[in-house]
mmCIF file of C-alpha atoms and ligand atoms in Angstrom:
data_model
loop_
_atom_site.group_PDB
_atom_site.id
_atom_site.type_symbol
_atom_site.label_atom_id
_atom_site.label_comp_id
_atom_site.label_asym_id
_atom_site.label_seq_id
_atom_site.Cartn_x
_atom_site.Cartn_y
_atom_site.Cartn_z
ATOM 1 C CA MET A 16 -34.544 -59.705 -4.294
ATOM 2 C CA ARG A 17 -36.728 -57.396 -2.951
ATOM 3 C CA GLU A 18 -34.699 -54.070 -2.737
ATOM 4 C CA ARG A 19 -34.821 -55.120 -6.349
ATOM 5 C CA ILE A 20 -37.974 -54.270 -7.272
ATOM 6 C CA GLU A 21 -39.899 -51.160 -7.195
ATOM 7 C CA ILE A 22 -43.305 -49.785 -8.466
ATOM 8 C CA ILE A 23 -44.310 -46.216 -8.975
ATOM 9 C CA GLU A 24 -46.576 -43.948 -10.422
ATOM 10 C CA GLY A 25 -45.007 -41.461 -13.266
ATOM 11 C CA ASP A 26 -44.166 -39.666 -16.612
ATOM 12 C CA ILE A 27 -41.506 -42.343 -17.433
ATOM 13 C CA THR A 28 -39.860 -40.125 -19.958
ATOM 14 C CA LYS A 29 -38.500 -38.351 -17.127
ATOM 15 C CA LEU A 30 -36.893 -41.041 -15.234
ATOM 16 C CA ARG A 31 -33.050 -41.028 -14.593
ATOM 17 C CA VAL A 32 -31.828 -44.530 -15.030
ATOM 18 C CA ASP A 33 -29.721 -46.198 -17.424
ATOM 19 C CA ALA A 34 -32.450 -47.366 -19.703
ATOM 20 C CA ILE A 35 -36.248 -46.776 -20.809
ATOM 21 C CA VAL A 36 -38.300 -49.129 -22.270
ATOM 22 C CA ASN A 37 -40.435 -48.184 -24.550
ATOM 23 C CA ALA A 38 -43.403 -50.107 -26.039
ATOM 24 C CA ALA A 39 -43.137 -49.529 -29.572
ATOM 25 C CA ASN A 40 -44.538 -51.431 -33.215
ATOM 26 C CA ARG A 41 -43.046 -53.403 -35.042
ATOM 27 C CA SER A 42 -41.795 -50.677 -37.352
ATOM 28 C CA LEU A 43 -39.664 -48.631 -34.840
ATOM 29 C CA LEU A 44 -40.572 -45.644 -36.759
ATOM 30 C CA GLY A 45 -42.924 -43.736 -33.487
ATOM 31 C CA GLY A 46 -46.682 -44.145 -33.055
ATOM 32 C CA GLY A 47 -48.538 -42.677 -30.284
ATOM 33 C CA GLY A 48 -48.907 -43.406 -26.238
ATOM 34 C CA VAL A 49 -45.925 -44.189 -24.136
ATOM 35 C CA ASP A 50 -43.697 -44.395 -27.978
ATOM 36 C CA GLY A 51 -44.963 -40.927 -28.382
ATOM 37 C CA ALA A 52 -44.140 -39.000 -25.862
ATOM 38 C CA ILE A 53 -40.257 -41.246 -25.792
ATOM 39 C CA HIS A 54 -39.408 -39.931 -28.983
ATOM 40 C CA ARG A 55 -41.379 -35.960 -28.006
ATOM 41 C CA ALA A 56 -38.181 -35.942 -25.075
ATOM 42 C CA ALA A 57 -35.899 -37.745 -27.196
ATOM 43 C CA GLY A 58 -35.731 -36.038 -29.781
ATOM 44 C CA PRO A 59 -34.921 -36.269 -33.796
ATOM 45 C CA GLY A 60 -31.905 -38.240 -32.779
ATOM 46 C CA LEU A 61 -34.151 -41.416 -31.638
ATOM 47 C CA LEU A 62 -36.563 -41.457 -34.716
ATOM 48 C CA GLU A 63 -32.460 -41.561 -36.931
ATOM 49 C CA GLU A 64 -30.825 -43.826 -35.159
ATOM 50 C CA CYS A 65 -34.431 -45.853 -34.988
ATOM 51 C CA LYS A 66 -34.726 -46.265 -39.012
ATOM 52 C CA THR A 67 -31.690 -47.739 -38.876
ATOM 53 C CA LEU A 68 -33.122 -50.748 -37.277
ATOM 54 C CA GLY A 69 -34.937 -52.076 -40.051
ATOM 55 C CA GLY A 70 -37.693 -53.199 -37.256
ATOM 56 C CA CYS A 71 -38.608 -55.432 -35.137
ATOM 57 C CA GLU A 72 -40.098 -58.387 -34.060
ATOM 58 C CA THR A 73 -43.194 -59.388 -31.523
ATOM 59 C CA GLY A 74 -41.989 -60.385 -27.931
ATOM 60 C CA GLN A 75 -37.983 -58.683 -29.512
ATOM 61 C CA ALA A 76 -36.482 -56.094 -28.102
ATOM 62 C CA LYS A 77 -33.668 -53.386 -29.738
ATOM 63 C CA ILE A 78 -31.849 -51.136 -28.042
ATOM 64 C CA THR A 79 -30.521 -47.786 -29.260
ATOM 65 C CA LYS A 80 -29.375 -44.414 -27.324
ATOM 66 C CA GLY A 81 -31.267 -42.347 -25.214
ATOM 67 C CA TYR A 82 -30.438 -38.866 -26.677
ATOM 68 C CA ASN A 83 -32.431 -35.908 -24.798
ATOM 69 C CA LEU A 84 -33.491 -38.245 -22.278
ATOM 70 C CA PRO A 85 -32.368 -38.756 -19.127
ATOM 71 C CA ALA A 86 -32.348 -42.118 -19.922
ATOM 72 C CA LYS A 87 -29.030 -43.623 -21.285
ATOM 73 C CA PHE A 88 -30.635 -45.723 -23.381
ATOM 74 C CA VAL A 89 -34.443 -46.758 -24.552
ATOM 75 C CA ILE A 90 -35.486 -50.651 -24.960
ATOM 76 C CA HIS A 91 -37.679 -50.726 -27.724
ATOM 77 C CA THR A 92 -39.764 -53.994 -27.141
ATOM 78 C CA VAL A 93 -42.545 -55.075 -29.054
ATOM 79 C CA GLY A 94 -45.637 -56.406 -27.455
ATOM 80 C CA PRO A 95 -48.718 -58.989 -28.514
ATOM 81 C CA VAL A 96 -51.894 -56.858 -30.264
ATOM 82 C CA TRP A 97 -54.612 -58.105 -27.546
ATOM 83 C CA SER A 98 -56.961 -60.009 -30.050
ATOM 84 C CA GLY A 99 -58.700 -62.977 -27.287
ATOM 85 C CA GLY A 100 -55.850 -64.199 -25.616
ATOM 86 C CA ASN A 101 -55.685 -67.224 -27.654
ATOM 87 C CA ARG A 102 -52.972 -66.556 -30.456
ATOM 88 C CA ASN A 103 -50.288 -67.349 -27.828
ATOM 89 C CA GLU A 104 -50.152 -62.694 -26.595
ATOM 90 C CA ASP A 105 -49.485 -63.880 -23.075
ATOM 91 C CA LYS A 106 -45.630 -65.995 -23.681
ATOM 92 C CA LEU A 107 -45.768 -63.270 -26.304
ATOM 93 C CA LEU A 108 -45.523 -60.273 -23.710
ATOM 94 C CA SER A 109 -43.678 -62.450 -21.528
ATOM 95 C CA ASP A 110 -40.623 -62.307 -23.894
ATOM 96 C CA CYS A 111 -40.861 -58.646 -24.345
ATOM 97 C CA TYR A 112 -39.705 -58.315 -20.468
ATOM 98 C CA ARG A 113 -36.908 -61.587 -21.217
ATOM 99 C CA ASN A 114 -35.838 -60.146 -24.070
ATOM 100 C CA SER A 115 -36.023 -56.971 -22.688
ATOM 101 C CA LEU A 116 -34.240 -57.563 -19.250
ATOM 102 C CA LYS A 117 -31.428 -59.837 -21.686
ATOM 103 C CA LEU A 118 -30.506 -56.782 -24.010
ATOM 104 C CA ALA A 119 -30.098 -54.924 -20.953
ATOM 105 C CA ALA A 120 -28.263 -57.133 -19.089
ATOM 106 C CA GLU A 121 -25.890 -57.154 -21.784
ATOM 107 C CA ASN A 122 -25.003 -53.842 -22.453
ATOM 108 C CA LYS A 123 -24.352 -53.581 -18.978
ATOM 109 C CA VAL A 124 -27.370 -51.709 -17.269
ATOM 110 C CA ARG A 125 -28.489 -51.058 -14.670
ATOM 111 C CA THR A 126 -31.098 -49.943 -13.669
ATOM 112 C CA ILE A 127 -34.465 -50.519 -16.035
ATOM 113 C CA ALA A 128 -38.078 -48.928 -15.982
ATOM 114 C CA PHE A 129 -40.719 -50.812 -17.948
ATOM 115 C CA PRO A 130 -43.948 -49.303 -18.951
ATOM 116 C CA SER A 131 -47.370 -51.590 -19.535
ATOM 117 C CA ILE A 132 -46.653 -52.801 -22.600
ATOM 118 C CA SER A 133 -49.303 -53.231 -24.431
ATOM 119 C CA THR A 134 -51.759 -52.258 -22.260
ATOM 120 C CA GLY A 135 -53.027 -49.023 -23.655
ATOM 121 C CA ALA A 136 -53.644 -48.600 -28.087
ATOM 122 C CA TYR A 137 -52.855 -52.887 -27.947
ATOM 123 C CA ARG A 138 -55.403 -53.790 -25.044
ATOM 124 C CA PHE A 139 -53.877 -56.417 -23.038
ATOM 125 C CA PRO A 140 -56.069 -56.537 -20.229
ATOM 126 C CA PHE A 141 -54.402 -54.996 -17.277
ATOM 127 C CA GLU A 142 -54.069 -57.168 -14.826
ATOM 128 C CA ARG A 143 -53.203 -59.539 -16.713
ATOM 129 C CA ALA A 144 -50.310 -57.479 -18.581
ATOM 130 C CA ALA A 145 -49.540 -56.862 -14.694
ATOM 131 C CA ARG A 146 -49.268 -59.779 -13.581
ATOM 132 C CA ILE A 147 -46.844 -61.426 -16.771
ATOM 133 C CA ALA A 148 -44.250 -58.338 -16.131
ATOM 134 C CA VAL A 149 -44.133 -58.656 -12.233
ATOM 135 C CA GLN A 150 -43.483 -62.731 -12.570
ATOM 136 C CA THR A 151 -41.331 -62.691 -15.745
ATOM 137 C CA THR A 152 -39.205 -60.104 -14.107
ATOM 138 C CA LEU A 153 -38.977 -61.567 -10.366
ATOM 139 C CA ASP A 154 -38.236 -64.929 -12.772
ATOM 140 C CA PHE A 155 -35.693 -63.573 -14.774
ATOM 141 C CA LEU A 156 -33.532 -61.681 -11.594
ATOM 142 C CA SER A 157 -33.355 -64.718 -9.636
ATOM 143 C CA LYS A 158 -31.434 -66.139 -11.935
ATOM 144 C CA ASN A 159 -29.117 -62.984 -13.413
ATOM 145 C CA PRO A 160 -27.420 -60.528 -11.291
ATOM 146 C CA MET A 161 -27.346 -57.468 -13.617
ATOM 147 C CA PRO A 162 -29.591 -55.301 -14.087
ATOM 148 C CA GLU A 163 -30.233 -54.618 -10.699
ATOM 149 C CA LYS A 164 -32.764 -53.176 -10.467
ATOM 150 C CA VAL A 165 -36.119 -52.923 -12.334
ATOM 151 C CA ILE A 166 -38.296 -50.574 -12.013
ATOM 152 C CA PHE A 167 -42.261 -50.931 -12.954
ATOM 153 C CA CYS A 168 -43.604 -47.055 -13.900
ATOM 154 C CA CYS A 169 -47.072 -46.665 -13.612
ATOM 155 C CA PHE A 170 -49.541 -44.271 -15.543
ATOM 156 C CA GLY A 171 -51.754 -42.983 -12.999
ATOM 157 C CA ARG A 172 -53.074 -44.451 -9.416
ATOM 158 C CA GLU A 173 -55.101 -47.150 -10.827
ATOM 159 C CA ALA A 174 -51.583 -48.455 -12.528
ATOM 160 C CA TYR A 175 -50.395 -48.040 -9.759
ATOM 161 C CA ASP A 176 -52.637 -49.879 -6.858
ATOM 162 C CA THR A 177 -52.659 -52.744 -9.577
ATOM 163 C CA TYR A 178 -49.114 -53.668 -9.342
ATOM 164 C CA LEU A 179 -48.774 -53.170 -5.992
ATOM 165 C CA LYS A 180 -51.552 -55.791 -5.532
ATOM 166 C CA ILE A 181 -50.084 -58.676 -8.263
ATOM 167 C CA PHE A 182 -46.887 -58.183 -6.511
ATOM 168 C CA ASP A 183 -47.615 -59.639 -3.443
ATOM 169 C CA GLU A 184 -49.706 -61.917 -4.887
ATOM 170 C CA LEU A 185 -46.636 -63.084 -6.526
ATOM 171 C CA TYR A 186 -44.259 -62.683 -4.064
ATOM 172 C CA LYS A 187 -42.575 -65.052 -2.094
ATOM 173 C CA GLU A 188 -39.656 -64.312 -0.139
HETATM 174 N N1 AR6 B 360 -44.755 -43.705 -18.957
HETATM 175 C C1 AR6 B 360 -44.988 -44.128 -18.432
HETATM 176 N N2 AR6 B 360 -46.172 -44.860 -19.091
HETATM 177 C C2 AR6 B 360 -47.395 -43.967 -19.795
HETATM 178 C C3 AR6 B 360 -47.093 -42.560 -20.588
HETATM 179 C C4 AR6 B 360 -45.659 -42.414 -20.028
HETATM 180 N N3 AR6 B 360 -45.753 -41.113 -20.859
HETATM 181 N N4 AR6 B 360 -47.609 -43.009 -21.614
HETATM 182 C C5 AR6 B 360 -48.211 -43.857 -22.177
HETATM 183 N N5 AR6 B 360 -49.008 -45.243 -21.224
HETATM 184 P P1 AR6 B 360 -49.464 -48.054 -25.617
HETATM 185 P P2 AR6 B 360 -48.940 -50.673 -26.289
HETATM 186 C C6 AR6 B 360 -49.221 -46.361 -20.371
HETATM 187 O O1 AR6 B 360 -50.377 -47.624 -26.160
HETATM 188 O O2 AR6 B 360 -50.279 -50.584 -25.700
HETATM 189 C C7 AR6 B 360 -47.710 -47.194 -29.807
HETATM 190 O O3 AR6 B 360 -48.726 -45.990 -31.395
HETATM 191 C C8 AR6 B 360 -50.379 -46.171 -20.421
HETATM 192 O O4 AR6 B 360 -51.179 -45.951 -20.064
HETATM 193 O O5 AR6 B 360 -48.341 -46.484 -25.078
HETATM 194 O O6 AR6 B 360 -48.499 -51.533 -26.394
HETATM 195 C C9 AR6 B 360 -46.997 -47.635 -30.357
HETATM 196 O O7 AR6 B 360 -46.223 -46.902 -32.260
HETATM 197 C C10 AR6 B 360 -50.535 -47.964 -21.404
HETATM 198 O O8 AR6 B 360 -50.798 -48.689 -19.399
HETATM 199 O O9 AR6 B 360 -48.355 -49.256 -25.595
HETATM 200 C C11 AR6 B 360 -47.539 -48.329 -30.641
HETATM 201 O O10 AR6 B 360 -47.890 -48.635 -31.951
HETATM 202 C C12 AR6 B 360 -48.860 -48.309 -21.426
HETATM 203 O O11 AR6 B 360 -48.294 -47.602 -21.433
HETATM 204 C C13 AR6 B 360 -48.534 -48.821 -30.451
HETATM 205 O O12 AR6 B 360 -48.700 -47.705 -29.378
HETATM 206 C C14 AR6 B 360 -49.042 -48.767 -22.146
HETATM 207 O O13 AR6 B 360 -50.342 -47.769 -24.058
HETATM 208 C C15 AR6 B 360 -48.276 -50.282 -29.032
HETATM 209 O O14 AR6 B 360 -49.648 -50.302 -27.756
#
């Protein structure tokens, strides 16, 4: 199990993996943050395909091709907007990871990279989000052979340090 999870610091648009996950909004028509970076790097074909998808509900996920990205696919998921923690935000964020991993497995994705969903414009507290990301992924991988590898792509040193700390807390041999 340990070898199926990797924590790195970097820009997710540069990763040569089967799928990268996009922290999108319900329209799936682009935005700022990692969503903007992914659309810029993928080129206009990505938006054209996204227009055909009819949006996406919070906690759900949809898949497209990667166009000019080094990644073959983009899995678009919509995280919850943080509004204090009493609006089912934890469960919805966990759904994002679980549904993205499920969609990846269905599409024979072997390696997938996640950004930290909801922790930018949507203001989810970072440590709390990292704990949900890691725990949901550990649960999924313990029950499923695919994807073979999950990468948490941390944007900046502080994010990276937090993920390492949370992983050490949650991972038991
Ligand atoms: N690679 C990896 N992580 C990144 C990158 C990158 N290139 N750029 C930013 N991050 P956000 P959200 C990190 O705001 O909170 C968009 O407008 C960033 O440091 O991108 O889910 C959408 O269209 C942060 O930790 O996504 C939605 O409207 C994390 O990615 C809304 O923002 C997520 O920040 C979604 O908000």
